[in-house]
Amino acid sequence: MQRSLTYIAMMLCLTLSGCVTSGTYETKKLEAEALEQSLQDERGEYRKLLAENGELKSEVARLTRELADITADRNALSADKKGLEQSLRSTSDAKNQKIGELSQKLGELEAENRRLKEDVAQLQKLKELEVQKTSKTYEDLLEQMKSEISKGEVTISELKGKLTVNLVDSVLFDSGKAEVKPEGLIVLQKVIDILKHIKDKAIRIEGHTDNVQISGALARRYPTNWELSSARAINVARYLQQQGLDPALLAAVAYGEYKPVASNDTEEGRAENRRIEIVLVSKE
Protein backbone atom coordinates (compact mmCIF):
# COMPACT_ATOMS: atom_id res chain seq x y z
CA MET A 1 0.00 0.00 0.00
CA GLN A 2 2.79 2.35 0.96
CA ARG A 3 4.67 1.52 -2.27
CA SER A 4 1.54 2.21 -4.42
CA LEU A 5 1.10 5.61 -2.82
CA THR A 6 4.69 6.41 -3.61
CA TYR A 7 4.24 5.31 -7.22
CA ILE A 8 1.13 7.43 -7.70
CA ALA A 9 2.88 10.42 -6.20
CA MET A 10 5.73 10.03 -8.65
CA MET A 11 3.32 9.76 -11.58
CA LEU A 12 1.56 12.93 -10.53
CA CYS A 13 4.84 14.74 -10.30
CA LEU A 14 5.76 13.60 -13.81
CA THR A 15 2.39 14.58 -15.18
CA LEU A 16 2.53 18.02 -13.63
CA SER A 17 6.09 18.61 -14.75
CA GLY A 18 5.54 17.40 -18.26
CA CYS A 19 6.89 14.41 -20.16
CA VAL A 20 10.17 12.78 -18.96
CA THR A 21 12.38 10.34 -20.70
CA SER A 22 12.20 6.65 -19.84
CA GLY A 23 15.78 6.72 -18.56
CA THR A 24 15.01 9.47 -16.16
CA TYR A 25 11.94 7.64 -14.97
CA GLU A 26 13.83 4.48 -14.29
CA THR A 27 16.46 6.36 -12.41
CA LYS A 28 13.92 8.09 -10.23
CA LYS A 29 12.12 4.82 -9.67
CA LEU A 30 15.31 3.16 -8.51
CA GLU A 31 16.04 6.09 -6.25
CA ALA A 32 12.55 5.88 -4.81
CA GLU A 33 12.90 2.18 -4.20
CA ALA A 34 16.30 2.70 -2.56
CA LEU A 35 14.82 5.36 -0.34
CA GLU A 36 11.92 3.04 0.50
CA GLN A 37 14.34 0.26 1.38
CA SER A 38 16.43 2.62 3.46
CA LEU A 39 13.28 3.75 5.27
CA GLN A 40 12.32 0.15 5.97
CA ASP A 41 15.80 -0.58 7.26
CA GLU A 42 15.70 2.47 9.51
CA ARG A 43 12.32 1.43 10.86
CA GLY A 44 13.63 -2.06 11.54
CA GLU A 45 16.65 -0.64 13.31
CA TYR A 46 14.34 1.66 15.23
CA ARG A 47 12.17 -1.23 16.39
CA LYS A 48 15.31 -3.18 17.33
CA LEU A 49 16.60 -0.24 19.31
CA LEU A 50 13.20 0.13 21.00
CA ALA A 51 13.35 -3.55 22.02
CA GLU A 52 16.92 -3.19 23.27
CA ASN A 53 15.94 -0.04 25.12
CA GLY A 54 13.11 -1.94 26.83
CA GLU A 55 15.51 -4.67 27.80
CA LEU A 56 17.95 -2.10 29.10
CA LYS A 57 15.21 -0.42 31.11
CA SER A 58 14.25 -3.82 32.59
CA GLU A 59 17.91 -4.51 33.39
CA VAL A 60 18.26 -1.05 34.96
CA ALA A 61 15.15 -1.70 37.05
CA ARG A 62 16.51 -5.09 38.12
CA LEU A 63 19.91 -3.63 38.96
CA THR A 64 18.22 -0.80 40.83
CA ARG A 65 16.33 -3.34 42.94
CA GLU A 66 19.51 -5.32 43.55
CA LEU A 67 21.31 -2.14 44.53
CA ALA A 68 18.51 -1.30 46.95
CA ASP A 69 18.73 -4.81 48.44
CA ILE A 70 22.50 -4.61 48.66
CA THR A 71 22.28 -1.16 50.25
CA ALA A 72 19.74 -2.46 52.79
CA ASP A 73 21.96 -5.46 53.56
CA ARG A 74 24.97 -3.19 53.90
CA ASN A 75 23.07 -0.89 56.27
CA ALA A 76 21.91 -3.88 58.29
CA LEU A 77 25.46 -5.25 58.42
CA SER A 78 26.75 -1.84 59.42
CA ALA A 79 24.19 -1.67 62.21
CA ASP A 80 25.11 -5.22 63.32
CA LYS A 81 28.78 -4.25 63.23
CA LYS A 82 28.15 -1.22 65.40
CA GLY A 83 26.09 -3.34 67.79
CA LEU A 84 28.81 -5.98 67.98
CA GLU A 85 31.50 -3.37 68.48
CA GLN A 86 29.49 -1.83 71.31
CA SER A 87 28.85 -5.26 72.80
CA LEU A 88 32.56 -6.11 72.55
CA ARG A 89 33.48 -2.82 74.18
CA SER A 90 30.99 -3.46 76.97
CA THR A 91 32.22 -7.02 77.39
CA SER A 92 35.82 -5.86 77.34
CA ASP A 93 35.10 -3.15 79.91
CA ALA A 94 33.32 -5.67 82.13
CA LYS A 95 36.18 -8.15 81.80
CA ASN A 96 38.76 -5.47 82.51
CA GLN A 97 36.81 -4.45 85.58
CA LYS A 98 36.56 -8.09 86.70
CA ILE A 99 40.27 -8.59 86.07
CA GLY A 100 40.97 -5.52 88.17
CA GLU A 101 38.76 -6.80 90.99
CA LEU A 102 40.33 -10.26 90.83
CA SER A 103 43.82 -8.78 90.80
CA GLN A 104 42.98 -6.75 93.88
CA LYS A 105 41.48 -9.81 95.57
CA LEU A 106 44.54 -11.85 94.63
CA GLY A 107 46.78 -9.23 96.16
CA GLU A 108 44.70 -9.27 99.33
CA LEU A 109 44.79 -13.08 99.49
CA GLU A 110 48.54 -13.15 98.91
CA ALA A 111 49.00 -10.62 101.70
CA GLU A 112 46.72 -12.69 103.94
CA ASN A 113 48.65 -15.84 103.01
CA ARG A 114 51.93 -14.17 103.93
CA ARG A 115 50.43 -13.04 107.22
CA LEU A 116 49.13 -16.55 107.96
CA LYS A 117 52.51 -18.06 107.16
CA GLU A 118 54.13 -15.61 109.55
CA ASP A 119 51.51 -16.49 112.19
CA VAL A 120 52.09 -20.21 111.64
CA ALA A 121 55.84 -19.72 111.91
CA GLN A 122 55.35 -17.74 115.11
CA LEU A 123 53.00 -20.38 116.52
CA GLN A 124 55.48 -23.08 115.57
CA LYS A 125 58.19 -21.24 117.48
CA LEU A 126 55.87 -20.86 120.47
CA LYS A 127 54.96 -24.54 120.24
CA GLU A 128 58.61 -25.51 120.17
CA LEU A 129 59.26 -23.32 123.20
CA GLU A 130 56.25 -24.85 124.92
CA VAL A 131 57.51 -28.36 124.20
CA GLN A 132 60.95 -27.38 125.46
CA LYS A 133 59.43 -26.01 128.67
CA THR A 134 57.31 -29.12 129.11
CA SER A 135 60.36 -31.29 128.52
CA LYS A 136 62.29 -29.28 131.10
CA THR A 137 59.41 -29.69 133.58
CA TYR A 138 59.35 -33.40 132.82
CA GLU A 139 63.08 -33.71 133.46
CA ASP A 140 62.79 -31.71 136.70
CA LEU A 141 59.94 -33.89 137.93
CA LEU A 142 61.87 -37.05 137.12
CA GLU A 143 64.79 -35.76 139.15
CA GLN A 144 62.59 -34.45 141.98
CA MET A 145 60.59 -37.64 142.33
CA LYS A 146 63.04 -40.35 141.40
CA SER A 147 62.58 -41.99 144.81
CA GLU A 148 58.80 -42.28 144.42
CA ILE A 149 59.21 -43.34 140.79
CA SER A 150 61.63 -46.10 141.79
CA LYS A 151 59.09 -47.37 144.34
CA GLY A 152 56.33 -47.47 141.71
CA GLU A 153 54.29 -44.88 143.57
CA VAL A 154 54.55 -42.25 140.83
CA THR A 155 54.82 -42.41 137.05
CA ILE A 156 55.46 -39.42 134.83
CA SER A 157 54.72 -39.33 131.12
CA GLU A 158 55.04 -36.75 128.38
CA LEU A 159 53.30 -36.93 125.02
CA LYS A 160 53.06 -34.10 122.44
CA GLY A 161 53.43 -31.37 125.03
CA LYS A 162 51.03 -33.00 127.50
CA LEU A 163 52.66 -33.91 130.79
CA THR A 164 50.98 -36.26 133.28
CA VAL A 165 51.99 -37.06 136.86
CA ASN A 166 50.26 -40.26 137.95
CA LEU A 167 50.10 -40.87 141.71
CA VAL A 168 48.65 -44.12 143.02
CA ASP A 169 45.96 -43.52 145.64
CA SER A 170 47.84 -45.29 148.45
CA VAL A 171 50.53 -42.61 148.32
CA LEU A 172 48.00 -39.85 148.99
CA PHE A 173 45.01 -41.40 150.76
CA ASP A 174 44.11 -44.02 153.26
CA SER A 175 41.57 -46.56 152.05
CA GLY A 176 38.09 -45.07 151.68
CA LYS A 177 39.34 -41.60 152.59
CA ALA A 178 39.43 -38.40 150.56
CA GLU A 179 41.68 -36.34 152.83
CA VAL A 180 45.34 -36.27 151.78
CA LYS A 181 47.45 -37.98 154.44
CA PRO A 182 50.66 -36.35 155.73
CA GLU A 183 52.92 -38.65 153.72
CA GLY A 184 50.93 -37.71 150.64
CA LEU A 185 51.40 -34.01 151.33
CA ILE A 186 55.17 -34.54 151.22
CA VAL A 187 54.89 -36.14 147.79
CA LEU A 188 52.54 -33.40 146.56
CA GLN A 189 54.98 -30.77 147.76
CA LYS A 190 57.65 -32.17 145.46
CA VAL A 191 55.23 -31.74 142.56
CA ILE A 192 54.29 -28.25 143.72
CA ASP A 193 57.93 -27.16 143.85
CA ILE A 194 58.14 -27.80 140.12
CA LEU A 195 54.66 -26.66 139.08
CA LYS A 196 54.74 -23.34 140.92
CA HIS A 197 57.03 -21.95 138.22
CA ILE A 198 54.56 -22.77 135.45
CA LYS A 199 52.33 -19.87 134.38
CA ASP A 200 51.40 -20.79 130.82
CA LYS A 201 49.72 -24.15 131.41
CA ALA A 202 46.45 -25.24 132.92
CA ILE A 203 46.72 -27.88 135.66
CA ARG A 204 43.96 -30.49 135.71
CA ILE A 205 43.64 -32.77 138.76
CA GLU A 206 41.78 -35.94 137.76
CA GLY A 207 40.31 -38.39 140.28
CA HIS A 208 40.01 -42.08 139.28
CA THR A 209 38.83 -45.20 141.12
CA ASP A 210 38.43 -48.92 140.51
CA ASN A 211 34.99 -50.44 139.91
CA VAL A 212 34.46 -51.80 143.42
CA GLN A 213 31.18 -50.39 144.69
CA ILE A 214 31.25 -48.38 147.92
CA SER A 215 29.26 -50.00 150.72
CA GLY A 216 28.56 -49.75 154.41
CA ALA A 217 28.80 -46.51 156.36
CA LEU A 218 31.18 -45.03 153.75
CA ALA A 219 28.37 -45.11 151.16
CA ARG A 220 26.45 -42.51 153.15
CA ARG A 221 29.26 -40.03 152.53
CA TYR A 222 30.28 -41.25 149.05
CA PRO A 223 27.29 -43.02 147.43
CA THR A 224 29.33 -43.91 144.32
CA ASN A 225 32.88 -43.77 143.04
CA TRP A 226 31.96 -40.46 141.34
CA GLU A 227 31.69 -38.74 144.72
CA LEU A 228 34.87 -40.35 146.08
CA SER A 229 36.99 -39.47 143.02
CA SER A 230 35.54 -35.96 143.02
CA ALA A 231 36.31 -35.36 146.70
CA ARG A 232 39.89 -36.61 146.29
CA ALA A 233 40.53 -34.42 143.19
CA ILE A 234 39.08 -31.36 144.93
CA ASN A 235 41.20 -31.86 148.05
CA VAL A 236 44.40 -32.16 145.98
CA ALA A 237 43.47 -29.03 143.99
CA ARG A 238 42.74 -27.15 147.19
CA TYR A 239 46.12 -28.08 148.64
CA LEU A 240 47.89 -26.91 145.48
CA GLN A 241 46.08 -23.60 145.81
CA GLN A 242 47.03 -23.31 149.47
CA GLN A 243 50.65 -23.77 148.50
CA GLY A 244 50.58 -20.80 146.14
CA LEU A 245 49.48 -22.19 142.76
CA ASP A 246 47.16 -19.89 140.83
CA PRO A 247 43.59 -21.25 141.29
CA ALA A 248 42.70 -19.85 137.86
CA LEU A 249 45.01 -22.50 136.42
CA LEU A 250 43.51 -25.35 138.46
CA ALA A 251 40.60 -27.67 137.63
CA ALA A 252 39.33 -30.71 139.55
CA VAL A 253 37.78 -33.48 137.45
CA ALA A 254 36.09 -36.70 138.59
CA TYR A 255 36.13 -39.76 136.32
CA GLY A 256 35.17 -42.33 138.93
CA GLU A 257 35.65 -45.86 137.57
CA TYR A 258 35.09 -44.91 133.93
CA LYS A 259 38.64 -44.30 132.66
CA PRO A 260 40.58 -47.35 133.81
CA VAL A 261 44.18 -47.91 132.70
CA ALA A 262 44.17 -51.59 133.65
CA SER A 263 41.74 -54.45 134.12
CA ASN A 264 39.62 -54.40 137.26
CA ASP A 265 39.62 -58.20 137.34
CA THR A 266 42.82 -58.35 139.43
CA GLU A 267 43.98 -56.59 142.55
CA GLU A 268 47.01 -55.28 140.72
CA GLY A 269 44.82 -53.81 137.99
CA ARG A 270 42.43 -52.25 140.47
CA ALA A 271 45.39 -50.70 142.31
CA GLU A 272 46.56 -49.07 139.07
CA ASN A 273 43.10 -47.66 138.43
CA ARG A 274 42.88 -46.02 141.86
CA ARG A 275 44.91 -42.91 141.17
CA ILE A 276 45.21 -39.14 141.00
CA GLU A 277 46.55 -37.71 137.76
CA ILE A 278 47.96 -34.19 137.64
CA VAL A 279 47.89 -33.17 133.98
CA LEU A 280 49.48 -30.12 132.39
CA VAL A 281 47.49 -29.00 129.36
CA SER A 282 47.33 -25.94 127.14
CA LYS A 283 45.37 -23.03 128.54
CA GLU A 284 42.00 -22.51 126.83
Tab-separated table of C-alpha atoms in Angstrom:
chain	number	residue	atom	x	y	z
A	1	MET	CA	0.000	0.000	0.000
A	2	GLN	CA	2.785	2.346	0.961
A	3	ARG	CA	4.666	1.517	-2.266
A	4	SER	CA	1.536	2.212	-4.416
A	5	LEU	CA	1.100	5.613	-2.819
A	6	THR	CA	4.691	6.406	-3.605
A	7	TYR	CA	4.244	5.311	-7.219
A	8	ILE	CA	1.128	7.431	-7.696
A	9	ALA	CA	2.881	10.421	-6.204
A	10	MET	CA	5.734	10.031	-8.654
A	11	MET	CA	3.320	9.764	-11.585
A	12	LEU	CA	1.556	12.933	-10.525
A	13	CYS	CA	4.842	14.736	-10.300
A	14	LEU	CA	5.758	13.599	-13.807
A	15	THR	CA	2.391	14.577	-15.180
A	16	LEU	CA	2.530	18.022	-13.627
A	17	SER	CA	6.089	18.607	-14.748
A	18	GLY	CA	5.543	17.397	-18.261
A	19	CYS	CA	6.893	14.413	-20.155
A	20	VAL	CA	10.174	12.778	-18.964
A	21	THR	CA	12.385	10.336	-20.705
A	22	SER	CA	12.198	6.650	-19.839
A	23	GLY	CA	15.781	6.724	-18.556
A	24	THR	CA	15.012	9.471	-16.162
A	25	TYR	CA	11.936	7.642	-14.973
A	26	GLU	CA	13.826	4.480	-14.291
A	27	THR	CA	16.464	6.364	-12.407
A	28	LYS	CA	13.917	8.092	-10.229
A	29	LYS	CA	12.122	4.823	-9.668
A	30	LEU	CA	15.307	3.165	-8.513
A	31	GLU	CA	16.044	6.085	-6.247
A	32	ALA	CA	12.546	5.878	-4.810
A	33	GLU	CA	12.903	2.175	-4.195
A	34	ALA	CA	16.296	2.699	-2.556
A	35	LEU	CA	14.817	5.363	-0.336
A	36	GLU	CA	11.921	3.038	0.500
A	37	GLN	CA	14.345	0.262	1.376
A	38	SER	CA	16.431	2.618	3.463
A	39	LEU	CA	13.282	3.748	5.270
A	40	GLN	CA	12.319	0.152	5.971
A	41	ASP	CA	15.805	-0.582	7.261
A	42	GLU	CA	15.703	2.465	9.509
A	43	ARG	CA	12.324	1.427	10.863
A	44	GLY	CA	13.634	-2.064	11.543
A	45	GLU	CA	16.649	-0.636	13.306
A	46	TYR	CA	14.336	1.664	15.227
A	47	ARG	CA	12.171	-1.235	16.387
A	48	LYS	CA	15.313	-3.179	17.328
A	49	LEU	CA	16.604	-0.239	19.308
A	50	LEU	CA	13.199	0.130	21.003
A	51	ALA	CA	13.350	-3.550	22.018
A	52	GLU	CA	16.917	-3.188	23.270
A	53	ASN	CA	15.939	-0.043	25.123
A	54	GLY	CA	13.108	-1.940	26.831
A	55	GLU	CA	15.512	-4.671	27.798
A	56	LEU	CA	17.947	-2.102	29.104
A	57	LYS	CA	15.206	-0.421	31.112
A	58	SER	CA	14.252	-3.823	32.588
A	59	GLU	CA	17.907	-4.510	33.392
A	60	VAL	CA	18.258	-1.053	34.963
A	61	ALA	CA	15.151	-1.697	37.052
A	62	ARG	CA	16.515	-5.093	38.121
A	63	LEU	CA	19.913	-3.631	38.960
A	64	THR	CA	18.221	-0.797	40.829
A	65	ARG	CA	16.328	-3.337	42.944
A	66	GLU	CA	19.513	-5.319	43.545
A	67	LEU	CA	21.313	-2.136	44.530
A	68	ALA	CA	18.513	-1.299	46.947
A	69	ASP	CA	18.728	-4.813	48.443
A	70	ILE	CA	22.501	-4.611	48.657
A	71	THR	CA	22.280	-1.161	50.251
A	72	ALA	CA	19.739	-2.460	52.787
A	73	ASP	CA	21.964	-5.465	53.562
A	74	ARG	CA	24.974	-3.192	53.898
A	75	ASN	CA	23.073	-0.893	56.267
A	76	ALA	CA	21.908	-3.883	58.292
A	77	LEU	CA	25.465	-5.255	58.422
A	78	SER	CA	26.751	-1.839	59.420
A	79	ALA	CA	24.186	-1.670	62.205
A	80	ASP	CA	25.113	-5.216	63.320
A	81	LYS	CA	28.783	-4.254	63.229
A	82	LYS	CA	28.147	-1.219	65.403
A	83	GLY	CA	26.095	-3.342	67.794
A	84	LEU	CA	28.812	-5.984	67.977
A	85	GLU	CA	31.497	-3.366	68.478
A	86	GLN	CA	29.489	-1.826	71.307
A	87	SER	CA	28.855	-5.259	72.796
A	88	LEU	CA	32.557	-6.108	72.546
A	89	ARG	CA	33.484	-2.816	74.183
A	90	SER	CA	30.987	-3.458	76.971
A	91	THR	CA	32.225	-7.018	77.393
A	92	SER	CA	35.822	-5.860	77.336
A	93	ASP	CA	35.101	-3.154	79.908
A	94	ALA	CA	33.322	-5.668	82.133
A	95	LYS	CA	36.181	-8.154	81.803
A	96	ASN	CA	38.761	-5.474	82.510
A	97	GLN	CA	36.811	-4.449	85.585
A	98	LYS	CA	36.559	-8.087	86.700
A	99	ILE	CA	40.266	-8.587	86.074
A	100	GLY	CA	40.972	-5.525	88.173
A	101	GLU	CA	38.764	-6.798	90.989
A	102	LEU	CA	40.329	-10.259	90.835
A	103	SER	CA	43.825	-8.776	90.802
A	104	GLN	CA	42.982	-6.749	93.884
A	105	LYS	CA	41.482	-9.809	95.566
A	106	LEU	CA	44.538	-11.854	94.633
A	107	GLY	CA	46.776	-9.230	96.161
A	108	GLU	CA	44.700	-9.268	99.333
A	109	LEU	CA	44.795	-13.080	99.488
A	110	GLU	CA	48.545	-13.148	98.912
A	111	ALA	CA	49.003	-10.625	101.705
A	112	GLU	CA	46.723	-12.688	103.945
A	113	ASN	CA	48.649	-15.838	103.014
A	114	ARG	CA	51.933	-14.174	103.930
A	115	ARG	CA	50.426	-13.042	107.223
A	116	LEU	CA	49.125	-16.547	107.962
A	117	LYS	CA	52.510	-18.060	107.157
A	118	GLU	CA	54.126	-15.610	109.550
A	119	ASP	CA	51.513	-16.494	112.188
A	120	VAL	CA	52.093	-20.208	111.643
A	121	ALA	CA	55.837	-19.722	111.907
A	122	GLN	CA	55.352	-17.740	115.112
A	123	LEU	CA	52.996	-20.383	116.516
A	124	GLN	CA	55.479	-23.076	115.568
A	125	LYS	CA	58.190	-21.243	117.483
A	126	LEU	CA	55.870	-20.864	120.470
A	127	LYS	CA	54.961	-24.538	120.238
A	128	GLU	CA	58.611	-25.509	120.170
A	129	LEU	CA	59.257	-23.318	123.197
A	130	GLU	CA	56.250	-24.854	124.924
A	131	VAL	CA	57.510	-28.358	124.204
A	132	GLN	CA	60.946	-27.381	125.463
A	133	LYS	CA	59.427	-26.007	128.672
A	134	THR	CA	57.311	-29.124	129.107
A	135	SER	CA	60.364	-31.294	128.524
A	136	LYS	CA	62.288	-29.283	131.104
A	137	THR	CA	59.410	-29.687	133.583
A	138	TYR	CA	59.345	-33.398	132.818
A	139	GLU	CA	63.080	-33.712	133.463
A	140	ASP	CA	62.792	-31.712	136.696
A	141	LEU	CA	59.936	-33.893	137.929
A	142	LEU	CA	61.867	-37.055	137.122
A	143	GLU	CA	64.795	-35.758	139.152
A	144	GLN	CA	62.591	-34.446	141.979
A	145	MET	CA	60.586	-37.635	142.332
A	146	LYS	CA	63.040	-40.346	141.396
A	147	SER	CA	62.583	-41.991	144.809
A	148	GLU	CA	58.797	-42.285	144.416
A	149	ILE	CA	59.214	-43.344	140.787
A	150	SER	CA	61.633	-46.099	141.795
A	151	LYS	CA	59.088	-47.370	144.341
A	152	GLY	CA	56.328	-47.470	141.707
A	153	GLU	CA	54.295	-44.875	143.571
A	154	VAL	CA	54.546	-42.248	140.834
A	155	THR	CA	54.821	-42.409	137.054
A	156	ILE	CA	55.460	-39.423	134.833
A	157	SER	CA	54.715	-39.333	131.124
A	158	GLU	CA	55.041	-36.751	128.382
A	159	LEU	CA	53.302	-36.931	125.019
A	160	LYS	CA	53.063	-34.096	122.439
A	161	GLY	CA	53.427	-31.366	125.026
A	162	LYS	CA	51.028	-32.998	127.496
A	163	LEU	CA	52.659	-33.912	130.786
A	164	THR	CA	50.976	-36.265	133.283
A	165	VAL	CA	51.992	-37.061	136.861
A	166	ASN	CA	50.259	-40.260	137.951
A	167	LEU	CA	50.104	-40.872	141.709
A	168	VAL	CA	48.653	-44.123	143.021
A	169	ASP	CA	45.961	-43.515	145.636
A	170	SER	CA	47.836	-45.295	148.446
A	171	VAL	CA	50.526	-42.612	148.317
A	172	LEU	CA	48.002	-39.845	148.994
A	173	PHE	CA	45.008	-41.397	150.764
A	174	ASP	CA	44.114	-44.023	153.265
A	175	SER	CA	41.568	-46.562	152.052
A	176	GLY	CA	38.092	-45.067	151.684
A	177	LYS	CA	39.340	-41.600	152.589
A	178	ALA	CA	39.431	-38.404	150.558
A	179	GLU	CA	41.679	-36.344	152.833
A	180	VAL	CA	45.339	-36.266	151.779
A	181	LYS	CA	47.451	-37.975	154.443
A	182	PRO	CA	50.663	-36.351	155.731
A	183	GLU	CA	52.923	-38.650	153.720
A	184	GLY	CA	50.930	-37.708	150.636
A	185	LEU	CA	51.405	-34.006	151.328
A	186	ILE	CA	55.166	-34.543	151.222
A	187	VAL	CA	54.891	-36.139	147.792
A	188	LEU	CA	52.544	-33.399	146.556
A	189	GLN	CA	54.981	-30.770	147.763
A	190	LYS	CA	57.652	-32.167	145.465
A	191	VAL	CA	55.234	-31.743	142.561
A	192	ILE	CA	54.288	-28.253	143.722
A	193	ASP	CA	57.934	-27.160	143.854
A	194	ILE	CA	58.143	-27.804	140.116
A	195	LEU	CA	54.661	-26.658	139.081
A	196	LYS	CA	54.740	-23.344	140.917
A	197	HIS	CA	57.030	-21.946	138.221
A	198	ILE	CA	54.559	-22.769	135.446
A	199	LYS	CA	52.330	-19.870	134.382
A	200	ASP	CA	51.397	-20.786	130.820
A	201	LYS	CA	49.721	-24.149	131.406
A	202	ALA	CA	46.449	-25.243	132.925
A	203	ILE	CA	46.717	-27.880	135.657
A	204	ARG	CA	43.960	-30.489	135.708
A	205	ILE	CA	43.638	-32.766	138.756
A	206	GLU	CA	41.784	-35.940	137.758
A	207	GLY	CA	40.309	-38.394	140.277
A	208	HIS	CA	40.014	-42.081	139.282
A	209	THR	CA	38.831	-45.202	141.117
A	210	ASP	CA	38.431	-48.921	140.511
A	211	ASN	CA	34.990	-50.437	139.911
A	212	VAL	CA	34.457	-51.804	143.415
A	213	GLN	CA	31.185	-50.389	144.688
A	214	ILE	CA	31.254	-48.381	147.916
A	215	SER	CA	29.263	-50.003	150.716
A	216	GLY	CA	28.559	-49.748	154.406
A	217	ALA	CA	28.805	-46.512	156.357
A	218	LEU	CA	31.177	-45.034	153.746
A	219	ALA	CA	28.369	-45.114	151.155
A	220	ARG	CA	26.455	-42.513	153.148
A	221	ARG	CA	29.258	-40.029	152.529
A	222	TYR	CA	30.279	-41.254	149.046
A	223	PRO	CA	27.289	-43.016	147.428
A	224	THR	CA	29.331	-43.914	144.323
A	225	ASN	CA	32.877	-43.768	143.037
A	226	TRP	CA	31.959	-40.458	141.344
A	227	GLU	CA	31.691	-38.744	144.715
A	228	LEU	CA	34.871	-40.351	146.076
A	229	SER	CA	36.994	-39.472	143.018
A	230	SER	CA	35.542	-35.960	143.020
A	231	ALA	CA	36.310	-35.360	146.704
A	232	ARG	CA	39.895	-36.607	146.285
A	233	ALA	CA	40.529	-34.415	143.186
A	234	ILE	CA	39.082	-31.357	144.934
A	235	ASN	CA	41.203	-31.865	148.053
A	236	VAL	CA	44.397	-32.160	145.977
A	237	ALA	CA	43.466	-29.028	143.990
A	238	ARG	CA	42.737	-27.147	147.193
A	239	TYR	CA	46.120	-28.081	148.645
A	240	LEU	CA	47.888	-26.910	145.476
A	241	GLN	CA	46.084	-23.599	145.811
A	242	GLN	CA	47.032	-23.307	149.470
A	243	GLN	CA	50.648	-23.768	148.497
A	244	GLY	CA	50.577	-20.804	146.137
A	245	LEU	CA	49.481	-22.187	142.764
A	246	ASP	CA	47.160	-19.890	140.827
A	247	PRO	CA	43.592	-21.246	141.289
A	248	ALA	CA	42.697	-19.854	137.860
A	249	LEU	CA	45.008	-22.502	136.418
A	250	LEU	CA	43.509	-25.353	138.459
A	251	ALA	CA	40.603	-27.673	137.635
A	252	ALA	CA	39.330	-30.709	139.549
A	253	VAL	CA	37.775	-33.477	137.452
A	254	ALA	CA	36.089	-36.700	138.586
A	255	TYR	CA	36.127	-39.757	136.320
A	256	GLY	CA	35.172	-42.333	138.928
A	257	GLU	CA	35.649	-45.855	137.572
A	258	TYR	CA	35.087	-44.913	133.928
A	259	LYS	CA	38.638	-44.302	132.658
A	260	PRO	CA	40.584	-47.351	133.807
A	261	VAL	CA	44.180	-47.913	132.703
A	262	ALA	CA	44.166	-51.587	133.646
A	263	SER	CA	41.736	-54.455	134.118
A	264	ASN	CA	39.623	-54.396	137.264
A	265	ASP	CA	39.619	-58.198	137.343
A	266	THR	CA	42.815	-58.351	139.429
A	267	GLU	CA	43.975	-56.595	142.553
A	268	GLU	CA	47.013	-55.278	140.720
A	269	GLY	CA	44.824	-53.810	137.990
A	270	ARG	CA	42.427	-52.245	140.470
A	271	ALA	CA	45.388	-50.702	142.312
A	272	GLU	CA	46.559	-49.070	139.072
A	273	ASN	CA	43.102	-47.664	138.426
A	274	ARG	CA	42.878	-46.022	141.858
A	275	ARG	CA	44.910	-42.914	141.165
A	276	ILE	CA	45.212	-39.144	141.002
A	277	GLU	CA	46.551	-37.706	137.761
A	278	ILE	CA	47.961	-34.187	137.637
A	279	VAL	CA	47.895	-33.174	133.980
A	280	LEU	CA	49.484	-30.116	132.388
A	281	VAL	CA	47.491	-29.003	129.356
A	282	SER	CA	47.334	-25.940	127.137
A	283	LYS	CA	45.366	-23.028	128.544
A	284	GLU	CA	42.001	-22.512	126.833
